[in-house]
PDB file of C-alpha atoms and ligand atoms in Angstrom:
ATOM      1  CA  MET A 287      44.705  19.121  80.006  1.00 75.00           C
ATOM      2  CA  GLY A 288      43.750  16.792  77.168  1.00 92.00           C
ATOM      3  CA  ARG A 289      40.265  16.770  75.659  1.00 96.00           C
ATOM      4  CA  PHE A 290      39.836  13.154  76.745  1.00 98.00           C
ATOM      5  CA  ASP A 291      41.615  13.004  80.100  1.00 98.00           C
ATOM      6  CA  GLY A 292      40.648   9.731  81.814  1.00 96.00           C
ATOM      7  CA  ARG A 293      37.937   8.866  79.291  1.00 98.00           C
ATOM      8  CA  ARG A 294      37.467   5.232  78.337  1.00 98.00           C
ATOM      9  CA  ILE A 295      37.606   4.666  74.572  1.00 98.00           C
ATOM     10  CA  VAL A 296      37.112   1.446  72.604  1.00 99.00           C
ATOM     11  CA  VAL A 297      38.364   1.518  69.003  1.00 99.00           C
ATOM     12  CA  THR A 298      37.795  -1.512  66.757  1.00 99.00           C
ATOM     13  CA  GLY A 299      40.175  -2.244  63.892  1.00 98.00           C
ATOM     14  CA  ALA A 300      42.711  -0.231  65.879  1.00 98.00           C
ATOM     15  CA  GLY A 301      45.671  -2.344  64.772  1.00 98.00           C
ATOM     16  CA  SER A 302      46.164  -0.479  61.498  1.00 97.00           C
ATOM     17  CA  GLY A 303      45.227   2.505  59.348  1.00 98.00           C
ATOM     18  CA  PHE A 304      42.460   4.847  60.503  1.00 98.00           C
ATOM     19  CA  GLY A 305      41.803   2.911  63.715  1.00 98.00           C
ATOM     20  CA  GLU A 306      45.467   2.974  64.743  1.00 98.00           C
ATOM     21  CA  ALA A 307      45.768   6.734  64.164  1.00 98.00           C
ATOM     22  CA  THR A 308      42.505   7.292  66.044  1.00 98.00           C
ATOM     23  CA  ALA A 309      43.587   5.182  69.025  1.00 98.00           C
ATOM     24  CA  ARG A 310      46.926   7.029  69.197  1.00 98.00           C
ATOM     25  CA  ARG A 311      45.246  10.439  68.926  1.00 98.00           C
ATOM     26  CA  PHE A 312      42.799   9.669  71.756  1.00 98.00           C
ATOM     27  CA  ALA A 313      45.674   8.444  73.923  1.00 98.00           C
ATOM     28  CA  GLU A 314      47.778  11.544  73.174  1.00 98.00           C
ATOM     29  CA  GLU A 315      44.833  13.597  74.418  1.00 98.00           C
ATOM     30  CA  GLY A 316      44.638  11.756  77.732  1.00 98.00           C
ATOM     31  CA  ALA A 317      42.240   8.849  77.092  1.00 98.00           C
ATOM     32  CA  ARG A 318      42.524   5.217  78.140  1.00 98.00           C
ATOM     33  CA  VAL A 319      42.162   3.168  74.965  1.00 98.00           C
ATOM     34  CA  LEU A 320      41.122  -0.420  74.326  1.00 99.00           C
ATOM     35  CA  VAL A 321      42.950  -1.262  71.087  1.00 99.00           C
ATOM     36  CA  ALA A 322      40.679  -3.934  69.600  1.00 99.00           C
ATOM     37  CA  ASP A 323      41.552  -5.819  66.426  1.00 98.00           C
ATOM     38  CA  LEU A 324      41.100  -9.193  64.746  1.00 98.00           C
ATOM     39  CA  ASP A 325      44.885  -9.402  64.482  1.00 98.00           C
ATOM     40  CA  ASP A 326      46.222  -9.735  68.033  1.00 97.00           C
ATOM     41  CA  GLU A 327      49.804  -9.010  67.001  1.00 98.00           C
ATOM     42  CA  ARG A 328      48.723  -5.653  65.551  1.00 98.00           C
ATOM     43  CA  ALA A 329      46.627  -4.830  68.605  1.00 98.00           C
ATOM     44  CA  ARG A 330      49.587  -5.539  70.887  1.00 98.00           C
ATOM     45  CA  ARG A 331      51.940  -3.470  68.708  1.00 98.00           C
ATOM     46  CA  VAL A 332      49.671  -0.405  68.754  1.00 98.00           C
ATOM     47  CA  ALA A 333      48.834  -0.677  72.461  1.00 98.00           C
ATOM     48  CA  GLY A 334      52.554  -1.154  73.232  1.00 98.00           C
ATOM     49  CA  GLY A 335      53.419   1.927  71.181  1.00 98.00           C
ATOM     50  CA  ILE A 336      50.877   4.009  73.082  1.00 98.00           C
ATOM     51  CA  GLU A 337      52.234   2.798  76.424  1.00 98.00           C
ATOM     52  CA  SER A 338      55.834   3.495  75.354  1.00 98.00           C
ATOM     53  CA  ALA A 339      54.770   7.049  74.532  1.00 97.00           C
ATOM     54  CA  GLY A 340      53.422   7.440  78.084  1.00 97.00           C
ATOM     55  CA  GLY A 341      49.750   6.731  77.310  1.00 98.00           C
ATOM     56  CA  VAL A 342      47.291   4.172  78.652  1.00 98.00           C
ATOM     57  CA  ALA A 343      46.185   1.356  76.351  1.00 98.00           C
ATOM     58  CA  GLU A 344      45.204  -2.279  76.445  1.00 98.00           C
ATOM     59  CA  PRO A 345      45.158  -4.666  73.465  1.00 98.00           C
ATOM     60  CA  PHE A 346      42.085  -6.811  72.815  1.00 98.00           C
ATOM     61  CA  THR A 347      41.555  -9.472  70.171  1.00 98.00           C
ATOM     62  CA  VAL A 348      38.082  -9.393  68.626  1.00 98.00           C
ATOM     63  CA  ASN A 349      36.194 -10.425  65.545  1.00 98.00           C
ATOM     64  CA  VAL A 350      33.469  -7.774  65.426  1.00 98.00           C
ATOM     65  CA  ALA A 351      31.195 -10.124  63.472  1.00 98.00           C
ATOM     66  CA  GLU A 352      30.911 -12.451  66.513  1.00 98.00           C
ATOM     67  CA  GLU A 353      28.471 -11.417  69.241  1.00 98.00           C
ATOM     68  CA  ASP A 354      30.175 -13.162  72.168  1.00 98.00           C
ATOM     69  CA  GLN A 355      33.498 -11.542  71.257  1.00 98.00           C
ATOM     70  CA  VAL A 356      31.994  -8.062  70.962  1.00 99.00           C
ATOM     71  CA  ALA A 357      30.216  -8.501  74.294  1.00 99.00           C
ATOM     72  CA  ALA A 358      33.545  -9.550  75.835  1.00 99.00           C
ATOM     73  CA  MET A 359      35.271  -6.483  74.316  1.00 99.00           C
ATOM     74  CA  ILE A 360      32.837  -4.066  75.950  1.00 99.00           C
ATOM     75  CA  GLN A 361      33.020  -6.027  79.207  1.00 98.00           C
ATOM     76  CA  ARG A 362      36.824  -5.781  79.121  1.00 98.00           C
ATOM     77  CA  SER A 363      36.639  -1.984  79.234  1.00 98.00           C
ATOM     78  CA  VAL A 364      34.061  -2.179  82.034  1.00 98.00           C
ATOM     79  CA  ASN A 365      36.302  -4.546  84.025  1.00 98.00           C
ATOM     80  CA  LEU A 366      39.429  -2.467  83.442  1.00 98.00           C
ATOM     81  CA  TRP A 367      38.089   1.050  83.690  1.00 98.00           C
ATOM     82  CA  ASP A 368      34.478   0.767  84.895  1.00 98.00           C
ATOM     83  CA  GLY A 369      32.796   1.829  81.654  1.00 98.00           C
ATOM     84  CA  VAL A 370      32.983   3.032  78.062  1.00 98.00           C
ATOM     85  CA  ASP A 371      32.719   6.737  77.194  1.00 98.00           C
ATOM     86  CA  VAL A 372      33.331   6.394  73.449  1.00 99.00           C
ATOM     87  CA  LEU A 373      33.010   3.482  71.026  1.00 99.00           C
ATOM     88  CA  VAL A 374      34.533   3.871  67.560  1.00 99.00           C
ATOM     89  CA  ASN A 375      33.160   1.207  65.211  1.00 99.00           C
ATOM     90  CA  ASN A 376      36.005   1.369  62.709  1.00 98.00           C
ATOM     91  CA  ALA A 377      36.783  -2.276  61.845  1.00 98.00           C
ATOM     92  CA  GLY A 378      35.831  -3.037  58.282  1.00 97.00           C
ATOM     93  CA  TYR A 379      37.077  -4.325  54.998  1.00 95.00           C
ATOM     94  CA  SER A 380      36.099  -4.613  51.361  1.00 95.00           C
ATOM     95  CA  HIS A 381      35.678  -7.546  49.059  1.00 93.00           C
ATOM     96  CA  ARG A 382      38.074  -7.416  46.092  1.00 93.00           C
ATOM     97  CA  GLN A 383      36.966  -4.776  43.532  1.00 94.00           C
ATOM     98  CA  LYS A 384      34.594  -6.508  41.136  1.00 94.00           C
ATOM     99  CA  LEU A 385      31.357  -5.783  39.345  1.00 97.00           C
ATOM    100  CA  LEU A 386      28.381  -6.782  41.497  1.00 97.00           C
ATOM    101  CA  TRP A 387      27.284  -9.656  39.287  1.00 98.00           C
ATOM    102  CA  LYS A 388      30.728 -11.255  39.544  1.00 97.00           C
ATOM    103  CA  LEU A 389      30.682 -11.474  43.347  1.00 97.00           C
ATOM    104  CA  THR A 390      29.769 -14.684  45.152  1.00 97.00           C
ATOM    105  CA  VAL A 391      27.136 -14.871  47.891  1.00 98.00           C
ATOM    106  CA  GLU A 392      29.971 -15.735  50.295  1.00 97.00           C
ATOM    107  CA  GLU A 393      31.857 -12.535  49.426  1.00 97.00           C
ATOM    108  CA  PHE A 394      28.653 -10.499  49.813  1.00 98.00           C
ATOM    109  CA  ASP A 395      27.749 -12.076  53.166  1.00 98.00           C
ATOM    110  CA  ALA A 396      31.286 -11.731  54.539  1.00 98.00           C
ATOM    111  CA  VAL A 397      31.468  -7.979  53.957  1.00 98.00           C
ATOM    112  CA  PHE A 398      28.015  -7.421  55.473  1.00 98.00           C
ATOM    113  CA  ALA A 399      28.930  -9.577  58.499  1.00 98.00           C
ATOM    114  CA  VAL A 400      31.909  -7.400  59.401  1.00 98.00           C
ATOM    115  CA  ASN A 401      30.823  -3.945  58.233  1.00 98.00           C
ATOM    116  CA  VAL A 402      27.132  -4.049  59.201  1.00 98.00           C
ATOM    117  CA  ARG A 403      26.662  -6.798  61.793  1.00 98.00           C
ATOM    118  CA  GLY A 404      29.890  -5.588  63.437  1.00 98.00           C
ATOM    119  CA  VAL A 405      28.513  -2.067  63.887  1.00 99.00           C
ATOM    120  CA  PHE A 406      25.168  -3.435  65.085  1.00 99.00           C
ATOM    121  CA  LEU A 407      26.882  -5.613  67.699  1.00 99.00           C
ATOM    122  CA  GLY A 408      29.151  -2.850  68.948  1.00 99.00           C
ATOM    123  CA  CYS A 409      26.190  -0.526  69.417  1.00 99.00           C
ATOM    124  CA  LYS A 410      23.962  -3.233  70.892  1.00 98.00           C
ATOM    125  CA  HIS A 411      26.471  -4.090  73.608  1.00 99.00           C
ATOM    126  CA  VAL A 412      27.766  -0.630  74.454  1.00 99.00           C
ATOM    127  CA  ILE A 413      24.454   1.229  74.681  1.00 98.00           C
ATOM    128  CA  PRO A 414      23.223  -0.412  77.920  1.00 98.00           C
ATOM    129  CA  VAL A 415      26.608   0.395  79.498  1.00 98.00           C
ATOM    130  CA  MET A 416      26.413   4.019  78.342  1.00 98.00           C
ATOM    131  CA  MET A 417      22.783   4.355  79.449  1.00 98.00           C
ATOM    132  CA  ALA A 418      23.621   3.074  82.917  1.00 98.00           C
ATOM    133  CA  ALA A 419      26.451   5.627  83.136  1.00 98.00           C
ATOM    134  CA  GLY A 420      24.302   8.529  81.945  1.00 98.00           C
ATOM    135  CA  GLY A 421      25.706   8.953  78.430  1.00 98.00           C
ATOM    136  CA  GLY A 422      28.348   8.288  75.817  1.00 98.00           C
ATOM    137  CA  VAL A 423      29.381   8.729  72.212  1.00 99.00           C
ATOM    138  CA  ILE A 424      29.480   6.333  69.260  1.00 99.00           C
ATOM    139  CA  VAL A 425      31.367   7.133  66.051  1.00 99.00           C
ATOM    140  CA  ASN A 426      30.902   4.794  63.082  1.00 99.00           C
ATOM    141  CA  ILE A 427      33.364   4.748  60.204  1.00 98.00           C
ATOM    142  CA  ALA A 428      31.344   4.592  56.986  1.00 98.00           C
ATOM    143  CA  SER A 429      32.719   5.771  53.612  1.00 98.00           C
ATOM    144  CA  ILE A 430      32.228   8.489  51.051  1.00 98.00           C
ATOM    145  CA  GLY A 431      31.254   5.583  48.802  1.00 97.00           C
ATOM    146  CA  ALA A 432      27.998   5.413  50.755  1.00 98.00           C
ATOM    147  CA  VAL A 433      26.911   8.850  49.510  1.00 97.00           C
ATOM    148  CA  ALA A 434      28.745   9.026  46.167  1.00 96.00           C
ATOM    149  CA  PRO A 435      29.434   5.460  45.009  1.00 96.00           C
ATOM    150  CA  ARG A 436      31.804   4.555  42.169  1.00 93.00           C
ATOM    151  CA  PRO A 437      31.784   1.266  40.219  1.00 94.00           C
ATOM    152  CA  GLY A 438      33.552  -1.827  41.526  1.00 94.00           C
ATOM    153  CA  VAL A 439      32.710  -1.938  45.231  1.00 96.00           C
ATOM    154  CA  THR A 440      28.922  -1.802  45.186  1.00 98.00           C
ATOM    155  CA  PRO A 441      28.035  -4.264  47.974  1.00 98.00           C
ATOM    156  CA  TYR A 442      30.830  -2.724  50.098  1.00 98.00           C
ATOM    157  CA  ASN A 443      29.297   0.712  49.524  1.00 98.00           C
ATOM    158  CA  GLY A 444      25.937  -0.840  50.423  1.00 98.00           C
ATOM    159  CA  THR A 445      27.346  -1.862  53.808  1.00 98.00           C
ATOM    160  CA  LYS A 446      28.406   1.726  54.438  1.00 98.00           C
ATOM    161  CA  GLY A 447      24.972   3.015  53.366  1.00 98.00           C
ATOM    162  CA  ALA A 448      23.492   0.696  55.994  1.00 98.00           C
ATOM    163  CA  VAL A 449      25.918   2.122  58.568  1.00 99.00           C
ATOM    164  CA  LEU A 450      24.808   5.683  57.759  1.00 98.00           C
ATOM    165  CA  THR A 451      21.114   4.807  58.065  1.00 98.00           C
ATOM    166  CA  MET A 452      21.678   2.957  61.349  1.00 98.00           C
ATOM    167  CA  THR A 453      23.669   5.952  62.607  1.00 99.00           C
ATOM    168  CA  LYS A 454      20.712   8.268  62.031  1.00 98.00           C
ATOM    169  CA  GLY A 455      18.067   5.934  63.486  1.00 98.00           C
ATOM    170  CA  LEU A 456      20.160   5.070  66.504  1.00 98.00           C
ATOM    171  CA  ALA A 457      20.886   8.742  67.158  1.00 99.00           C
ATOM    172  CA  LEU A 458      17.140   9.258  67.574  1.00 98.00           C
ATOM    173  CA  GLU A 459      16.717   6.169  69.751  1.00 98.00           C
ATOM    174  CA  THR A 460      19.456   7.266  72.150  1.00 98.00           C
ATOM    175  CA  ALA A 461      19.325  11.098  72.111  1.00 98.00           C
ATOM    176  CA  ARG A 462      17.342  11.407  75.339  1.00 98.00           C
ATOM    177  CA  HIS A 463      19.811   9.082  77.043  1.00 98.00           C
ATOM    178  CA  ASN A 464      22.623  11.579  76.439  1.00 98.00           C
ATOM    179  CA  ILE A 465      24.188   9.295  73.844  1.00 99.00           C
ATOM    180  CA  ARG A 466      25.354  10.782  70.546  1.00 99.00           C
ATOM    181  CA  VAL A 467      25.832   8.684  67.403  1.00 99.00           C
ATOM    182  CA  ASN A 468      27.654  10.040  64.353  1.00 99.00           C
ATOM    183  CA  ALA A 469      29.569   8.763  61.347  1.00 99.00           C
ATOM    184  CA  VAL A 470      32.658   9.709  59.377  1.00 99.00           C
ATOM    185  CA  ASN A 471      32.869   9.235  55.607  1.00 98.00           C
ATOM    186  CA  PRO A 472      36.515   8.999  54.536  1.00 98.00           C
ATOM    187  CA  VAL A 473      37.635   9.108  50.930  1.00 98.00           C
ATOM    188  CA  ALA A 474      40.336   6.721  49.647  1.00 96.00           C
ATOM    189  CA  ALA A 475      43.501   6.378  51.721  1.00 95.00           C
ATOM    190  CA  ALA A 476      46.588   4.219  51.197  1.00 92.00           C
ATOM    191  CA  THR A 477      45.953   1.905  54.167  1.00 90.00           C
ATOM    192  CA  GLY A 478      45.896  -1.895  54.359  1.00 87.00           C
ATOM    193  CA  PHE A 479      42.267  -1.668  53.276  1.00 87.00           C
ATOM    194  CA  MET A 480      43.378  -0.672  49.791  1.00 83.00           C
ATOM    195  CA  LYS A 481      45.422  -3.872  49.449  1.00 79.00           C
ATOM    196  CA  THR A 482      42.325  -5.982  50.073  1.00 78.00           C
ATOM    197  CA  ALA A 483      40.095  -3.908  47.828  1.00 84.00           C
ATOM    198  CA  THR A 484      42.495  -3.619  44.902  1.00 85.00           C
ATOM    199  CA  GLY A 485      44.585  -6.754  45.302  1.00 81.00           C
ATOM    200  CA  GLN A 486      47.716  -4.578  44.988  1.00 80.00           C
ATOM    201  CA  ASP A 487      50.367  -4.702  47.719  1.00 78.00           C
ATOM    202  CA  GLU A 488      51.287  -1.108  47.062  1.00 80.00           C
ATOM    203  CA  LEU A 489      48.900   1.319  45.449  1.00 81.00           C
ATOM    204  CA  SER A 490      50.114   1.596  41.823  1.00 86.00           C
ATOM    205  CA  ALA A 491      51.106   5.055  40.626  1.00 88.00           C
ATOM    206  CA  GLU A 492      48.346   4.868  38.014  1.00 90.00           C
ATOM    207  CA  LEU A 493      45.605   3.993  40.493  1.00 88.00           C
ATOM    208  CA  GLU A 494      46.805   6.626  42.945  1.00 91.00           C
ATOM    209  CA  ALA A 495      46.840   9.265  40.190  1.00 93.00           C
ATOM    210  CA  ASN A 496      43.295   8.303  39.146  1.00 91.00           C
ATOM    211  CA  LEU A 497      42.041   8.507  42.717  1.00 92.00           C
ATOM    212  CA  ILE A 498      43.739  11.852  43.316  1.00 96.00           C
ATOM    213  CA  ALA A 499      42.282  13.250  40.088  1.00 96.00           C
ATOM    214  CA  SER A 500      38.796  12.765  41.565  1.00 95.00           C
ATOM    215  CA  ILE A 501      39.603  14.601  44.815  1.00 97.00           C
ATOM    216  CA  PRO A 502      39.462  18.422  44.566  1.00 98.00           C
ATOM    217  CA  ARG A 503      42.026  18.886  47.371  1.00 98.00           C
ATOM    218  CA  GLY A 504      44.489  16.914  45.236  1.00 98.00           C
ATOM    219  CA  ARG A 505      45.551  14.166  47.628  1.00 98.00           C
ATOM    220  CA  LEU A 506      44.301  11.000  49.290  1.00 97.00           C
ATOM    221  CA  ALA A 507      42.943  10.968  52.844  1.00 98.00           C
ATOM    222  CA  THR A 508      45.388  10.136  55.636  1.00 98.00           C
ATOM    223  CA  PRO A 509      44.766   8.257  58.895  1.00 98.00           C
ATOM    224  CA  ALA A 510      45.451  11.555  60.697  1.00 98.00           C
ATOM    225  CA  ASP A 511      42.600  13.259  58.775  1.00 98.00           C
ATOM    226  CA  VAL A 512      40.190  10.578  59.962  1.00 98.00           C
ATOM    227  CA  ALA A 513      41.510  10.617  63.542  1.00 98.00           C
ATOM    228  CA  ALA A 514      40.969  14.381  63.689  1.00 98.00           C
ATOM    229  CA  ALA A 515      37.350  14.045  62.566  1.00 98.00           C
ATOM    230  CA  VAL A 516      36.571  11.145  64.901  1.00 99.00           C
ATOM    231  CA  THR A 517      38.040  12.879  67.942  1.00 98.00           C
ATOM    232  CA  PHE A 518      36.143  16.064  67.138  1.00 98.00           C
ATOM    233  CA  LEU A 519      32.834  14.161  66.969  1.00 98.00           C
ATOM    234  CA  ALA A 520      33.709  12.364  70.222  1.00 98.00           C
ATOM    235  CA  SER A 521      34.651  15.584  71.999  1.00 98.00           C
ATOM    236  CA  ASP A 522      32.491  17.885  74.094  1.00 98.00           C
ATOM    237  CA  ASP A 523      32.742  20.492  71.298  1.00 98.00           C
ATOM    238  CA  ALA A 524      30.372  18.252  69.321  1.00 98.00           C
ATOM    239  CA  ASP A 525      27.826  18.059  72.171  1.00 98.00           C
ATOM    240  CA  PHE A 526      24.909  19.188  69.970  1.00 98.00           C
ATOM    241  CA  ILE A 527      25.876  17.066  66.958  1.00 98.00           C
ATOM    242  CA  THR A 528      24.132  13.729  66.558  1.00 98.00           C
ATOM    243  CA  GLY A 529      22.809  11.628  63.681  1.00 98.00           C
ATOM    244  CA  THR A 530      25.147  13.214  61.177  1.00 98.00           C
ATOM    245  CA  ALA A 531      28.044  12.134  58.976  1.00 98.00           C
ATOM    246  CA  LEU A 532      31.192  14.152  58.452  1.00 98.00           C
ATOM    247  CA  ASN A 533      32.679  13.810  54.946  1.00 98.00           C
ATOM    248  CA  VAL A 534      36.474  13.611  55.179  1.00 98.00           C
ATOM    249  CA  ASP A 535      36.901  13.564  51.445  1.00 98.00           C
ATOM    250  CA  GLY A 536      38.816  16.615  50.228  1.00 98.00           C
ATOM    251  CA  GLY A 537      35.672  17.706  48.379  1.00 98.00           C
ATOM    252  CA  ARG A 538      35.250  14.447  46.393  1.00 97.00           C
ATOM    253  CA  SER A 539      31.501  14.230  47.033  1.00 96.00           C
ATOM    254  CA  VAL A 540      30.634  17.838  46.128  1.00 96.00           C
TER     255      VAL A 540
HETATM  256  N1  LIG B 623      41.223   3.152  53.323  1.00 87.43           N
HETATM  257  C1  LIG B 623      40.209   3.601  52.634  1.00 87.43           C
HETATM  258  O1  LIG B 623      40.352   3.975  51.461  1.00 87.43           O
HETATM  259  C2  LIG B 623      38.851   3.731  53.298  1.00 87.43           C
HETATM  260  C3  LIG B 623      37.943   4.662  52.768  1.00 87.43           C
HETATM  261  C4  LIG B 623      36.697   4.783  53.382  1.00 87.43           C
HETATM  262  C5  LIG B 623      36.383   4.013  54.488  1.00 87.43           C
HETATM  263  N2  LIG B 623      37.285   3.108  54.971  1.00 87.43           N
HETATM  264  C6  LIG B 623      36.902   2.345  56.163  1.00 87.43           C
HETATM  265  O2  LIG B 623      37.788   2.679  57.202  1.00 87.43           O
HETATM  266  C7  LIG B 623      37.815   1.615  58.164  1.00 87.43           C
HETATM  267  C8  LIG B 623      39.253   1.313  58.537  1.00 87.43           C
HETATM  268  O3  LIG B 623      39.939   0.869  57.387  1.00 87.43           O
HETATM  269  P1  LIG B 623      41.474   1.190  57.103  1.00 87.43           P
HETATM  270  O4  LIG B 623      41.507   1.924  55.812  1.00 87.43           O
HETATM  271  O5  LIG B 623      42.108   1.782  58.282  1.00 87.43           O
HETATM  272  O6  LIG B 623      41.988  -0.306  56.800  1.00 87.43           O
HETATM  273  P2  LIG B 623      43.108  -1.215  57.473  1.00 87.43           P
HETATM  274  O7  LIG B 623      43.031  -2.491  56.706  1.00 87.43           O
HETATM  275  O8  LIG B 623      44.423  -0.489  57.501  1.00 87.43           O
HETATM  276  O9  LIG B 623      42.623  -1.428  58.975  1.00 87.43           O
HETATM  277  C9  LIG B 623      41.504  -2.190  59.298  1.00 87.43           C
HETATM  278  C10 LIG B 623      41.774  -2.960  60.577  1.00 87.43           C
HETATM  279  O10 LIG B 623      40.556  -3.650  60.904  1.00 87.43           O
HETATM  280  C11 LIG B 623      40.890  -4.952  61.328  1.00 87.43           C
HETATM  281  N3  LIG B 623      39.750  -5.834  61.080  1.00 87.43           N
HETATM  282  C12 LIG B 623      39.321  -6.326  59.897  1.00 87.43           C
HETATM  283  N4  LIG B 623      38.281  -7.128  60.083  1.00 87.43           N
HETATM  284  C13 LIG B 623      38.035  -7.156  61.406  1.00 87.43           C
HETATM  285  C14 LIG B 623      37.079  -7.832  62.222  1.00 87.43           C
HETATM  286  N5  LIG B 623      36.188  -8.687  61.690  1.00 87.43           N
HETATM  287  N6  LIG B 623      37.100  -7.600  63.567  1.00 87.43           N
HETATM  288  C15 LIG B 623      38.023  -6.785  64.115  1.00 87.43           C
HETATM  289  N7  LIG B 623      38.965  -6.142  63.401  1.00 87.43           N
HETATM  290  C16 LIG B 623      38.962  -6.326  62.057  1.00 87.43           C
HETATM  291  C17 LIG B 623      42.104  -5.348  60.505  1.00 87.43           C
HETATM  292  O11 LIG B 623      42.866  -6.387  61.140  1.00 87.43           O
HETATM  293  C18 LIG B 623      42.872  -4.031  60.432  1.00 87.43           C
HETATM  294  O12 LIG B 623      43.830  -3.917  61.467  1.00 87.43           O
HETATM  295  C19 LIG B 623      37.047   0.457  57.538  1.00 87.43           C
HETATM  296  O13 LIG B 623      35.741   0.411  58.094  1.00 87.43           O
HETATM  297  C20 LIG B 623      36.987   0.833  56.058  1.00 87.43           C
HETATM  298  O14 LIG B 623      35.875   0.275  55.436  1.00 87.43           O
HETATM  299  C21 LIG B 623      38.521   2.960  54.408  1.00 87.43           C
END
């Protein structure tokens, strides 16, 4: 018996990094997973991998910043599997590392559109479906940068602060509908995200060493670390946990 046998899970940004590991972990534990990503080739690759391993998955192409596309993503799970038990709002990205006063309005707006509007839209469209079914779980991927920011990605960290505040407020708005809303705050990991944020194709040894030096556990986060935290929060073991954020940061924020 898997923890998520038959459950219907939608994971955004599931074509890579944390989202991919999370989608695979849910599927390994018995769930049916909608692998949603902006990049349809990635979504198909991850969903195909899950199916080859004997799991149940369906790819879906979505830009989480666009309301009609997010509505269609939730509807796809309803059409396929008659509902959504868990939504993981994981899709996100960072503007290139720069001091705040060097960023353009376009760069600022773009990161808020994906990281904040995207979470808003996911929640907005899944909550009526969950309410009608008698409950559900939402897990939002924020960042340790929301609680302990470092220089260079300030508006990005601001988007994650907004995600944490929305997580708490929404947890209160939905608690009596048997819907739980939590967040996960990962520390740095060597995913595709790092390429966008740093502009480096591979994390340089120097940057990696600097990041590791700030993490008491002495390593970066891995996609598996994040998948473990997300699936815990989505599981029945976390039934009394709502409105909180789990720091997956090797002690970086202490
Ligand atoms: N990697 C890190 O160091 C780190 C640390 C803390 C938080 N995070 C957060 O973790 C989440 C996942 O990032 P990751 O590290 O796995 O990065 P990643 O780049 O490996 O994966 C992100 C995925 O999201 C998809 N995506 C991007 N914009 C999208 C959009 N508008 N609509 C739908 N899909 C979109 C991308 O195509 C990609 O497949 C993000 O929210 C990120 O902000 C990352």
